[in-house]
Amino acid sequence: MDVKAAPNGVATIEDRILRITGYYGYYPGYSSQKSTSRSSVTRCKPGANCPSSHSGISRQLSPLSATEDSSAPILELQSRGSSGVCGHRVERPNRSGDDGTQTHPENSSQENRIKARCQSCTSMVLKAVWGLLIILSVSSSWVGTTQIVKITYKNFYCPFFMTWFSTNWNIMFFPVYYSGHLATAQEKQSPMKKFRECSRIFGEDGLTLKLFLKRTAPFSILWTLTNYLYLLALKKLTATDVSALFCCNKAFVFLLSWIVLKDRFMGVRIVAAIMAITGIVMMAYADNFHTDSIIGVAFAVGSASTSALYKVLFKMFLGSANFGEAAHFVSTLGFFNLIFISFTPVILYFTKVEHWSSFAALPWGYLCGMAGLWLAFNILVNVGVVLTYPILISIGTVLSVPGNAAVDLLKQEVIFNVVRLAATIVICIGFLLMLLPEEWDEITLRFINSLKEKKSEEHVEDITDSSVHLRTRSRANGTVSIPLA
């Protein structure tokens, strides 16, 4: 039923309702146009073709397409009937380039984010895998070196000659590094060019005779003392005790860095140093302060102290070094040892301090195995810093303690009493506390706060889901209830 046209141009009640509700397809005279379009739709029987319907509809849609905004999505016209209906769906094209220009950058940015996330996850997984391999390799090489020394002592006890012989193998460090460079680098350099590049650790002028004597001599002496005292301790104590006591070098590094390098004071590392000292005293008490036990503990602690002094002086005078510079420096130590320290085992041989019948009687197999594993340990420590996280290298070192304990138990060379076991555990815990980063307290607080925020977000999401559920149920029942949250 039609009504008279209103002053605002609305002709029918239907037009007025559509104008008030804001229907997107509304325009003045919509209902009359709609009734005309309905009358133009022809009825047909089911299965029959309706050739004239397309032209009628297109004629009726022409005013709409001319006046309405082209962003209207769909206009659907249907003819109704009892026997059959021919319906036609006409889609209005969107504005050219609107959706395409918006969705394409979003899709590309999402793809880039996904790729970056996948690459970061892949790198983390590879670092973790390399870290696991490095941990096992470092602990195995150190355990193997210690156990071979104990076996060698049964027939051959010349600790300084063994130290000198194994240190000479450090000369092969740089050739091993250069072989890896040739195998992996895309731009390969000549040996001399790579040698000069890595010699920058000594200064801008490279390695000179003055720097060779000035910088290499103190570090070579400390290197020799560290290994010599470690071998002396293995004669007095078991491999488990010596490896546990040697882990105290981390505490000594912190104390020397705090005093000499003025590093940041950390209470947790002071606690770790106290735990290390406590473990040392307990280790000496484990054998009721026996003479050999006290001397062995002194040798092991001396080895850890010289190792710590070596690391602190290296950081003071040479700073940090990459893998190539470390390989160059260790090979230089091997050359210095071969040239300037070779007279010491000769003197010990003729003074009968370290004497052997003939060179053929020397256990060359054990000596080469010990030197090879010692070289492998030094290479793995430096390679591991490049391939994985440095903290994993230290974990590999401390895992040598349970490794040596397992071997000693199998060989029945050690009996773990309560005091020895407690001392070993205390030293290992102190070593692990030394591995905490400087900002460990801030990192811990941030982690706790993130957990609290995550729980609060989950709580808010639960409340939101429950409120949506209540609103849905209320609307289904015909009422609206908003929960107070």
Short mmCIF file of C-alpha atoms in Angstrom, two decimals:
data_model
loop_
_atom_site.label_atom_id
_atom_site.label_comp_id
_atom_site.label_asym_id
_atom_site.label_seq_id
_atom_site.Cartn_x
_atom_site.Cartn_y
_atom_site.Cartn_z
CA MET A 1 0.00 0.00 0.00
CA ASP A 2 1.46 3.32 -1.11
CA VAL A 3 1.23 6.59 0.75
CA LYS A 4 1.57 10.14 -0.39
CA ALA A 5 4.98 11.56 -0.88
CA ALA A 6 6.38 13.37 2.12
CA PRO A 7 8.03 16.81 1.89
CA ASN A 8 11.45 15.22 2.12
CA GLY A 9 10.82 13.15 -0.98
CA VAL A 10 10.14 9.83 0.75
CA ALA A 11 7.27 8.27 -1.22
CA THR A 12 6.41 5.14 0.73
CA ILE A 13 6.58 3.69 4.22
CA GLU A 14 9.21 1.24 3.01
CA ASP A 15 11.36 4.12 1.75
CA ARG A 16 11.01 5.88 5.09
CA ILE A 17 12.05 2.72 7.02
CA LEU A 18 15.05 2.18 4.76
CA ARG A 19 16.13 5.81 5.10
CA ILE A 20 15.86 5.68 8.91
CA THR A 21 17.73 2.33 9.24
CA GLY A 22 20.51 3.52 6.91
CA TYR A 23 20.24 0.70 4.39
CA TYR A 24 23.27 0.92 2.13
CA GLY A 25 21.32 0.47 -1.09
CA TYR A 26 18.74 3.13 -0.32
CA TYR A 27 18.09 6.07 -2.60
CA PRO A 28 14.91 8.18 -3.09
CA GLY A 29 12.29 6.20 -4.90
CA TYR A 30 13.91 2.90 -3.99
CA SER A 31 10.65 1.03 -3.34
CA SER A 32 9.04 2.16 -6.59
CA GLN A 33 12.15 1.19 -8.47
CA LYS A 34 12.15 -2.15 -6.65
CA SER A 35 8.50 -2.85 -7.53
CA THR A 36 9.15 -1.96 -11.16
CA SER A 37 12.15 -4.31 -11.24
CA ARG A 38 10.05 -7.09 -9.74
CA SER A 39 7.38 -6.66 -12.41
CA SER A 40 10.04 -6.84 -15.12
CA VAL A 41 11.22 -10.28 -14.01
CA THR A 42 9.54 -12.95 -16.10
CA ARG A 43 8.32 -16.19 -14.73
CA CYS A 44 9.23 -19.45 -16.43
CA LYS A 45 8.78 -23.08 -15.93
CA PRO A 46 11.43 -25.21 -14.28
CA GLY A 47 14.18 -26.14 -16.69
CA ALA A 48 13.15 -23.53 -19.27
CA ASN A 49 15.46 -20.75 -20.49
CA CYS A 50 14.61 -17.14 -19.66
CA PRO A 51 16.29 -15.09 -22.39
CA SER A 52 14.52 -11.83 -21.72
CA SER A 53 15.30 -11.63 -18.02
CA HIS A 54 18.88 -10.41 -18.38
CA SER A 55 17.95 -7.42 -20.46
CA GLY A 56 15.16 -6.40 -18.09
CA ILE A 57 17.38 -6.58 -15.07
CA SER A 58 20.22 -4.72 -16.73
CA ARG A 59 17.84 -1.93 -17.73
CA GLN A 60 16.52 -1.67 -14.18
CA LEU A 61 20.05 -1.65 -12.68
CA SER A 62 21.36 1.12 -14.84
CA PRO A 63 20.14 4.00 -12.64
CA LEU A 64 21.64 2.31 -9.56
CA SER A 65 25.01 1.79 -11.13
CA ALA A 66 25.08 5.40 -12.21
CA THR A 67 24.13 6.94 -8.91
CA GLU A 68 25.40 4.55 -6.20
CA ASP A 69 28.96 4.28 -4.97
CA SER A 70 30.89 1.48 -6.70
CA SER A 71 31.95 0.01 -3.35
CA ALA A 72 28.52 -1.60 -2.78
CA PRO A 73 29.31 -5.31 -2.68
CA ILE A 74 26.33 -7.30 -4.02
CA LEU A 75 22.80 -6.64 -5.24
CA GLU A 76 20.68 -9.73 -5.54
CA LEU A 77 17.37 -9.79 -7.47
CA GLN A 78 15.01 -12.71 -7.44
CA SER A 79 11.62 -13.41 -9.00
CA ARG A 80 9.27 -15.34 -6.86
CA GLY A 81 6.72 -17.89 -8.01
CA SER A 82 5.06 -21.12 -7.06
CA SER A 83 6.14 -23.17 -10.07
CA GLY A 84 9.67 -21.86 -10.57
CA VAL A 85 11.83 -18.80 -10.13
CA CYS A 86 14.61 -17.47 -12.34
CA GLY A 87 16.99 -15.61 -9.97
CA HIS A 88 19.97 -13.58 -11.09
CA ARG A 89 22.87 -12.46 -8.87
CA VAL A 90 24.68 -9.37 -9.99
CA GLU A 91 27.99 -8.45 -8.35
CA ARG A 92 29.24 -4.91 -8.35
CA PRO A 93 33.00 -4.61 -8.92
CA ASN A 94 35.11 -3.18 -6.13
CA ARG A 95 37.21 -0.11 -6.52
CA SER A 96 40.22 -1.02 -8.56
CA GLY A 97 43.34 -1.65 -6.54
CA ASP A 98 41.82 -0.91 -3.11
CA ASP A 99 41.94 -4.44 -1.68
CA GLY A 100 44.94 -5.53 -3.73
CA THR A 101 47.19 -2.71 -2.63
CA GLN A 102 46.25 -3.25 1.02
CA THR A 103 46.38 -7.03 1.28
CA HIS A 104 49.55 -7.56 -0.78
CA PRO A 105 51.92 -5.62 1.55
CA GLU A 106 50.28 -7.22 4.58
CA ASN A 107 50.77 -10.71 3.14
CA SER A 108 54.36 -9.98 2.18
CA SER A 109 55.15 -8.55 5.63
CA GLN A 110 53.58 -11.60 7.29
CA GLU A 111 55.64 -13.89 5.06
CA ASN A 112 58.81 -11.95 5.93
CA ARG A 113 58.04 -12.20 9.62
CA ILE A 114 57.40 -15.94 9.32
CA LYS A 115 60.65 -16.42 7.40
CA ALA A 116 62.64 -14.40 9.93
CA ARG A 117 61.09 -16.36 12.78
CA CYS A 118 61.87 -19.66 11.08
CA GLN A 119 65.46 -18.59 10.42
CA SER A 120 65.96 -17.53 14.04
CA CYS A 121 64.47 -20.81 15.28
CA THR A 122 66.69 -22.76 12.89
CA SER A 123 69.81 -20.91 14.04
CA MET A 124 68.91 -21.52 17.69
CA VAL A 125 68.36 -25.23 17.02
CA LEU A 126 71.67 -25.48 15.17
CA LYS A 127 73.47 -23.67 17.99
CA ALA A 128 71.89 -26.01 20.53
CA VAL A 129 72.90 -29.09 18.49
CA TRP A 130 76.44 -27.79 18.06
CA GLY A 131 76.50 -26.95 21.76
CA LEU A 132 75.54 -30.49 22.71
CA LEU A 133 78.26 -31.92 20.45
CA ILE A 134 80.84 -29.45 21.78
CA ILE A 135 79.92 -30.25 25.40
CA LEU A 136 80.39 -33.97 24.82
CA SER A 137 83.62 -33.42 22.86
CA VAL A 138 85.16 -31.03 25.41
CA SER A 139 84.36 -33.23 28.41
CA SER A 140 85.46 -36.40 26.58
CA SER A 141 88.79 -34.90 25.46
CA TRP A 142 89.56 -33.60 28.96
CA VAL A 143 88.60 -36.90 30.60
CA GLY A 144 90.67 -38.80 28.02
CA THR A 145 93.71 -36.60 28.62
CA THR A 146 93.50 -37.03 32.39
CA GLN A 147 93.02 -40.79 32.23
CA ILE A 148 95.84 -41.31 29.71
CA VAL A 149 98.19 -39.40 32.02
CA LYS A 150 97.22 -41.70 34.91
CA ILE A 151 97.89 -44.76 32.72
CA THR A 152 101.23 -43.37 31.51
CA TYR A 153 102.38 -42.84 35.10
CA LYS A 154 102.37 -46.60 35.71
CA ASN A 155 105.45 -47.07 33.53
CA PHE A 156 106.76 -43.58 32.81
CA TYR A 157 106.85 -40.66 35.23
CA CYS A 158 108.37 -37.56 33.64
CA PRO A 159 105.76 -34.81 34.09
CA PHE A 160 107.82 -31.92 32.73
CA PHE A 161 108.87 -33.83 29.62
CA MET A 162 105.21 -34.75 29.06
CA THR A 163 104.22 -31.10 29.47
CA TRP A 164 106.91 -29.93 27.06
CA PHE A 165 106.02 -32.62 24.51
CA SER A 166 102.29 -31.84 24.56
CA THR A 167 102.87 -28.06 24.37
CA ASN A 168 104.92 -28.50 21.20
CA TRP A 169 101.79 -29.87 19.53
CA ASN A 170 100.26 -26.41 19.82
CA ILE A 171 102.26 -25.48 16.72
CA MET A 172 99.67 -27.39 14.68
CA PHE A 173 96.81 -25.18 15.90
CA PHE A 174 97.18 -22.54 13.18
CA PRO A 175 97.59 -25.08 10.33
CA VAL A 176 94.39 -26.78 11.50
CA TYR A 177 92.63 -23.41 11.54
CA TYR A 178 93.90 -22.54 8.04
CA SER A 179 92.72 -25.91 6.72
CA GLY A 180 89.25 -25.13 8.04
CA HIS A 181 89.47 -21.70 6.40
CA LEU A 182 90.26 -23.28 3.02
CA ALA A 183 87.39 -25.74 3.41
CA THR A 184 84.69 -23.25 4.46
CA ALA A 185 85.60 -19.72 3.32
CA GLN A 186 84.28 -18.39 0.01
CA GLU A 187 87.16 -15.93 -0.43
CA LYS A 188 90.32 -17.94 0.27
CA GLN A 189 93.50 -16.19 1.36
CA SER A 190 97.11 -17.25 1.09
CA PRO A 191 98.82 -18.65 4.22
CA MET A 192 101.06 -15.59 4.66
CA LYS A 193 98.20 -13.14 4.19
CA LYS A 194 96.07 -15.01 6.72
CA PHE A 195 99.04 -15.23 9.09
CA ARG A 196 99.58 -11.45 8.92
CA GLU A 197 95.87 -10.83 9.42
CA CYS A 198 95.75 -13.00 12.54
CA SER A 199 98.99 -11.52 13.92
CA ARG A 200 97.15 -8.27 14.62
CA ILE A 201 96.48 -9.64 18.08
CA PHE A 202 100.01 -8.48 18.95
CA GLY A 203 99.37 -4.96 17.63
CA GLU A 204 98.99 -3.01 14.42
CA ASP A 205 102.55 -3.83 13.36
CA GLY A 206 101.93 -7.56 13.69
CA LEU A 207 104.36 -10.04 15.19
CA THR A 208 107.87 -8.67 15.65
CA LEU A 209 110.83 -10.19 17.47
CA LYS A 210 110.42 -7.75 20.34
CA LEU A 211 106.72 -8.52 20.73
CA PHE A 212 107.42 -12.23 20.32
CA LEU A 213 109.70 -12.17 23.35
CA LYS A 214 107.77 -9.59 25.35
CA ARG A 215 104.23 -10.92 24.91
CA THR A 216 104.82 -14.63 24.38
CA ALA A 217 107.33 -15.33 27.16
CA PRO A 218 105.06 -14.70 30.21
CA PHE A 219 102.11 -16.54 28.69
CA SER A 220 104.27 -19.49 27.68
CA ILE A 221 105.65 -19.76 31.22
CA LEU A 222 102.13 -19.63 32.70
CA TRP A 223 100.92 -22.23 30.18
CA THR A 224 103.76 -24.59 31.09
CA LEU A 225 103.26 -24.08 34.82
CA THR A 226 99.52 -24.76 34.56
CA ASN A 227 99.98 -28.06 32.75
CA TYR A 228 103.01 -29.13 34.81
CA LEU A 229 101.27 -28.55 38.15
CA TYR A 230 98.18 -30.37 36.85
CA LEU A 231 100.30 -33.42 35.97
CA LEU A 232 102.03 -33.29 39.36
CA ALA A 233 98.65 -33.27 41.10
CA LEU A 234 97.56 -36.36 39.15
CA LYS A 235 100.42 -38.28 40.77
CA LYS A 236 99.14 -37.51 44.28
CA LEU A 237 95.36 -37.48 43.82
CA THR A 238 92.74 -39.27 41.78
CA ALA A 239 91.58 -37.89 38.45
CA THR A 240 88.21 -36.98 39.95
CA ASP A 241 89.73 -34.89 42.73
CA VAL A 242 92.15 -33.07 40.42
CA SER A 243 89.52 -32.23 37.81
CA ALA A 244 87.17 -30.99 40.55
CA LEU A 245 89.86 -28.81 42.12
CA PHE A 246 90.85 -27.42 38.73
CA CYS A 247 87.29 -26.09 38.33
CA CYS A 248 88.15 -23.55 41.03
CA ASN A 249 89.97 -21.52 38.35
CA LYS A 250 86.66 -19.77 37.58
CA ALA A 251 86.52 -18.42 41.13
CA PHE A 252 90.14 -17.28 40.92
CA VAL A 253 89.48 -15.56 37.59
CA PHE A 254 86.65 -13.57 39.19
CA LEU A 255 88.75 -12.57 42.20
CA LEU A 256 91.71 -11.48 40.05
CA SER A 257 89.45 -9.63 37.60
CA TRP A 258 87.78 -7.84 40.47
CA ILE A 259 91.13 -6.80 41.98
CA VAL A 260 93.24 -6.19 38.84
CA LEU A 261 90.74 -5.35 36.09
CA LYS A 262 88.24 -3.61 38.41
CA ASP A 263 85.38 -5.71 37.11
CA ARG A 264 81.88 -5.40 38.51
CA PHE A 265 81.39 -6.75 42.02
CA MET A 266 78.83 -9.55 42.20
CA GLY A 267 77.70 -11.06 45.46
CA VAL A 268 76.75 -14.38 43.90
CA ARG A 269 80.27 -14.84 42.57
CA ILE A 270 81.73 -14.07 45.97
CA VAL A 271 79.52 -16.86 47.30
CA ALA A 272 80.80 -19.12 44.51
CA ALA A 273 84.42 -18.28 45.40
CA ILE A 274 83.73 -19.09 49.06
CA MET A 275 82.16 -22.38 48.02
CA ALA A 276 85.25 -23.19 45.93
CA ILE A 277 87.58 -22.51 48.85
CA THR A 278 85.33 -24.59 51.11
CA GLY A 279 85.49 -27.46 48.64
CA ILE A 280 89.29 -27.24 48.56
CA VAL A 281 89.51 -27.53 52.35
CA MET A 282 87.02 -30.39 52.38
CA MET A 283 88.99 -32.20 49.68
CA ALA A 284 92.14 -31.99 51.79
CA TYR A 285 90.17 -33.17 54.84
CA ALA A 286 88.75 -36.15 52.95
CA ASP A 287 91.99 -38.08 53.54
CA ASN A 288 92.46 -36.76 57.08
CA PHE A 289 95.01 -34.18 55.88
CA HIS A 290 97.40 -36.84 54.67
CA THR A 291 100.73 -35.49 53.38
CA ASP A 292 100.25 -36.68 49.79
CA SER A 293 96.69 -35.40 49.83
CA ILE A 294 97.72 -31.93 51.00
CA ILE A 295 100.54 -31.73 48.45
CA GLY A 296 98.22 -32.92 45.68
CA VAL A 297 95.59 -30.34 46.61
CA ALA A 298 98.27 -27.65 46.61
CA PHE A 299 99.42 -28.67 43.12
CA ALA A 300 95.85 -28.71 41.78
CA VAL A 301 95.01 -25.33 43.32
CA GLY A 302 98.29 -23.93 41.98
CA SER A 303 97.37 -25.16 38.50
CA ALA A 304 93.97 -23.48 38.75
CA SER A 305 95.60 -20.26 39.99
CA THR A 306 98.12 -20.04 37.14
CA SER A 307 95.34 -20.79 34.66
CA ALA A 308 93.30 -17.91 36.11
CA LEU A 309 96.31 -15.58 36.01
CA TYR A 310 96.90 -16.54 32.36
CA LYS A 311 93.31 -15.63 31.44
CA VAL A 312 93.33 -12.33 33.35
CA LEU A 313 96.65 -11.20 31.86
CA PHE A 314 95.49 -12.20 28.39
CA LYS A 315 92.41 -10.04 28.80
CA MET A 316 94.50 -7.17 30.18
CA PHE A 317 97.24 -7.04 27.52
CA LEU A 318 95.69 -8.64 24.44
CA GLY A 319 91.96 -8.17 24.98
CA SER A 320 89.50 -10.45 23.22
CA ALA A 321 90.56 -12.58 20.25
CA ASN A 322 88.65 -14.28 17.47
CA PHE A 323 89.25 -17.87 16.42
CA GLY A 324 92.03 -17.07 13.95
CA GLU A 325 93.90 -14.84 16.39
CA ALA A 326 93.59 -17.45 19.15
CA ALA A 327 94.96 -20.12 16.80
CA HIS A 328 97.87 -17.84 15.85
CA PHE A 329 98.65 -17.07 19.50
CA VAL A 330 98.56 -20.69 20.67
CA SER A 331 100.79 -21.76 17.76
CA THR A 332 103.20 -18.97 18.72
CA LEU A 333 103.29 -20.38 22.26
CA GLY A 334 104.20 -23.75 20.77
CA PHE A 335 107.10 -22.21 18.82
CA PHE A 336 108.34 -20.39 21.92
CA ASN A 337 108.15 -23.60 23.92
CA LEU A 338 110.13 -25.50 21.27
CA ILE A 339 112.82 -22.83 20.95
CA PHE A 340 113.35 -21.50 24.46
CA ILE A 341 112.08 -24.17 26.88
CA SER A 342 113.63 -27.24 25.26
CA PHE A 343 116.75 -26.87 27.40
CA THR A 344 114.72 -27.59 30.58
CA PRO A 345 113.89 -31.28 29.88
CA VAL A 346 117.52 -31.73 28.73
CA ILE A 347 118.78 -30.42 32.07
CA LEU A 348 116.33 -32.63 33.95
CA TYR A 349 117.44 -35.62 31.92
CA PHE A 350 121.14 -35.22 32.66
CA THR A 351 120.53 -34.42 36.31
CA LYS A 352 118.56 -37.70 36.57
CA VAL A 353 115.46 -35.86 37.81
CA GLU A 354 113.51 -37.11 34.81
CA HIS A 355 115.48 -39.92 33.27
CA TRP A 356 114.65 -42.76 30.86
CA SER A 357 116.78 -45.51 29.46
CA SER A 358 116.32 -44.85 25.74
CA PHE A 359 113.98 -43.07 23.37
CA ALA A 360 112.74 -46.42 22.11
CA ALA A 361 111.54 -47.25 25.62
CA LEU A 362 109.31 -44.20 25.77
CA PRO A 363 105.54 -44.89 25.61
CA TRP A 364 105.08 -42.93 22.38
CA GLY A 365 101.52 -44.14 21.92
CA TYR A 366 100.36 -42.77 25.26
CA LEU A 367 102.39 -39.58 24.82
CA CYS A 368 100.94 -38.88 21.37
CA GLY A 369 97.43 -39.73 22.58
CA MET A 370 97.76 -37.35 25.53
CA ALA A 371 99.18 -34.54 23.36
CA GLY A 372 96.55 -35.07 20.64
CA LEU A 373 93.66 -34.95 23.11
CA TRP A 374 95.12 -31.89 24.80
CA LEU A 375 95.37 -30.14 21.43
CA ALA A 376 91.82 -31.24 20.57
CA PHE A 377 90.59 -29.79 23.87
CA ASN A 378 92.19 -26.40 23.14
CA ILE A 379 90.81 -26.36 19.59
CA LEU A 380 87.32 -27.34 20.71
CA VAL A 381 87.26 -24.63 23.37
CA ASN A 382 88.02 -21.96 20.77
CA VAL A 383 85.80 -23.45 18.06
CA GLY A 384 82.91 -23.80 20.48
CA VAL A 385 82.87 -20.07 21.17
CA VAL A 386 82.30 -19.49 17.43
CA LEU A 387 79.72 -22.23 16.82
CA THR A 388 77.66 -22.14 20.00
CA TYR A 389 77.17 -20.33 23.31
CA PRO A 390 80.35 -19.80 25.41
CA ILE A 391 78.59 -20.95 28.58
CA LEU A 392 78.29 -24.45 27.09
CA ILE A 393 82.08 -24.71 26.90
CA SER A 394 82.33 -24.16 30.64
CA ILE A 395 79.58 -26.73 31.22
CA GLY A 396 81.60 -29.21 29.16
CA THR A 397 84.60 -28.57 31.40
CA VAL A 398 82.67 -29.16 34.63
CA LEU A 399 81.13 -32.33 33.18
CA SER A 400 84.63 -33.81 33.14
CA VAL A 401 84.28 -34.25 36.91
CA PRO A 402 81.46 -36.86 36.77
CA GLY A 403 83.16 -38.35 33.69
CA ASN A 404 86.40 -38.94 35.58
CA ALA A 405 84.40 -40.18 38.57
CA ALA A 406 82.70 -42.81 36.41
CA VAL A 407 86.02 -43.99 34.98
CA ASP A 408 87.65 -44.08 38.43
CA LEU A 409 84.76 -46.13 39.79
CA LEU A 410 85.09 -48.59 36.91
CA LYS A 411 88.83 -48.84 37.53
CA GLN A 412 88.20 -49.06 41.31
CA GLU A 413 90.77 -46.36 41.99
CA VAL A 414 88.60 -44.17 44.19
CA ILE A 415 86.30 -44.73 47.13
CA PHE A 416 83.82 -41.91 47.57
CA ASN A 417 83.27 -41.10 51.20
CA VAL A 418 80.79 -38.47 52.32
CA VAL A 419 83.36 -35.67 52.68
CA ARG A 420 84.93 -36.21 49.23
CA LEU A 421 81.55 -36.41 47.55
CA ALA A 422 80.34 -33.27 49.34
CA ALA A 423 83.52 -31.39 48.41
CA THR A 424 83.13 -32.33 44.75
CA ILE A 425 79.48 -31.22 44.71
CA VAL A 426 80.26 -27.91 46.47
CA ILE A 427 83.03 -27.08 43.99
CA CYS A 428 80.82 -27.92 41.00
CA ILE A 429 77.96 -25.78 42.35
CA GLY A 430 80.36 -22.89 42.87
CA PHE A 431 81.60 -23.32 39.30
CA LEU A 432 78.04 -23.21 37.94
CA LEU A 433 77.28 -20.07 39.97
CA MET A 434 80.24 -18.43 38.28
CA LEU A 435 78.54 -18.95 34.93
CA LEU A 436 75.63 -16.66 35.83
CA PRO A 437 75.66 -13.46 33.72
CA GLU A 438 76.25 -10.10 35.30
CA GLU A 439 72.61 -9.06 34.83
CA TRP A 440 71.22 -12.34 36.13
CA ASP A 441 69.08 -10.60 38.78
CA GLU A 442 67.50 -8.22 36.23
CA ILE A 443 66.91 -11.09 33.81
CA THR A 444 65.24 -13.11 36.57
CA LEU A 445 62.97 -10.19 37.53
CA ARG A 446 61.99 -9.61 33.89
CA PHE A 447 61.20 -13.30 33.48
CA ILE A 448 59.01 -13.32 36.62
CA ASN A 449 57.20 -10.15 35.48
CA SER A 450 56.57 -11.64 32.04
CA LEU A 451 55.06 -14.72 33.65
CA LYS A 452 52.79 -12.53 35.79
CA GLU A 453 51.69 -10.50 32.75
CA LYS A 454 51.00 -13.66 30.80
CA LYS A 455 48.84 -15.03 33.61
CA SER A 456 46.93 -11.73 33.88
CA GLU A 457 46.30 -11.72 30.13
CA GLU A 458 45.02 -15.28 30.26
CA HIS A 459 42.74 -14.28 33.17
CA VAL A 460 41.35 -11.33 31.19
CA GLU A 461 40.77 -13.57 28.17
CA ASP A 462 38.91 -16.07 30.33
CA ILE A 463 36.70 -13.30 31.73
CA THR A 464 36.04 -11.98 28.21
CA ASP A 465 35.13 -15.45 26.92
CA SER A 466 32.79 -16.02 29.84
CA SER A 467 31.10 -12.63 29.33
CA VAL A 468 30.61 -13.33 25.63
CA HIS A 469 29.13 -16.70 26.51
CA LEU A 470 26.73 -15.10 29.01
CA ARG A 471 25.66 -12.46 26.49
CA THR A 472 25.02 -15.09 23.85
CA ARG A 473 22.87 -17.14 26.20
CA SER A 474 20.98 -14.01 27.35
CA ARG A 475 20.23 -12.95 23.79
CA ALA A 476 19.01 -16.44 23.01
CA ASN A 477 16.63 -16.17 25.97
CA GLY A 478 15.50 -12.73 24.90
CA THR A 479 17.28 -10.77 27.63
CA VAL A 480 20.62 -8.99 27.85
CA SER A 481 22.76 -9.31 30.95
CA ILE A 482 26.19 -7.79 31.29
CA PRO A 483 28.30 -9.39 34.03
CA LEU A 484 30.19 -7.11 36.35
CA ALA A 485 33.91 -7.83 36.02
#
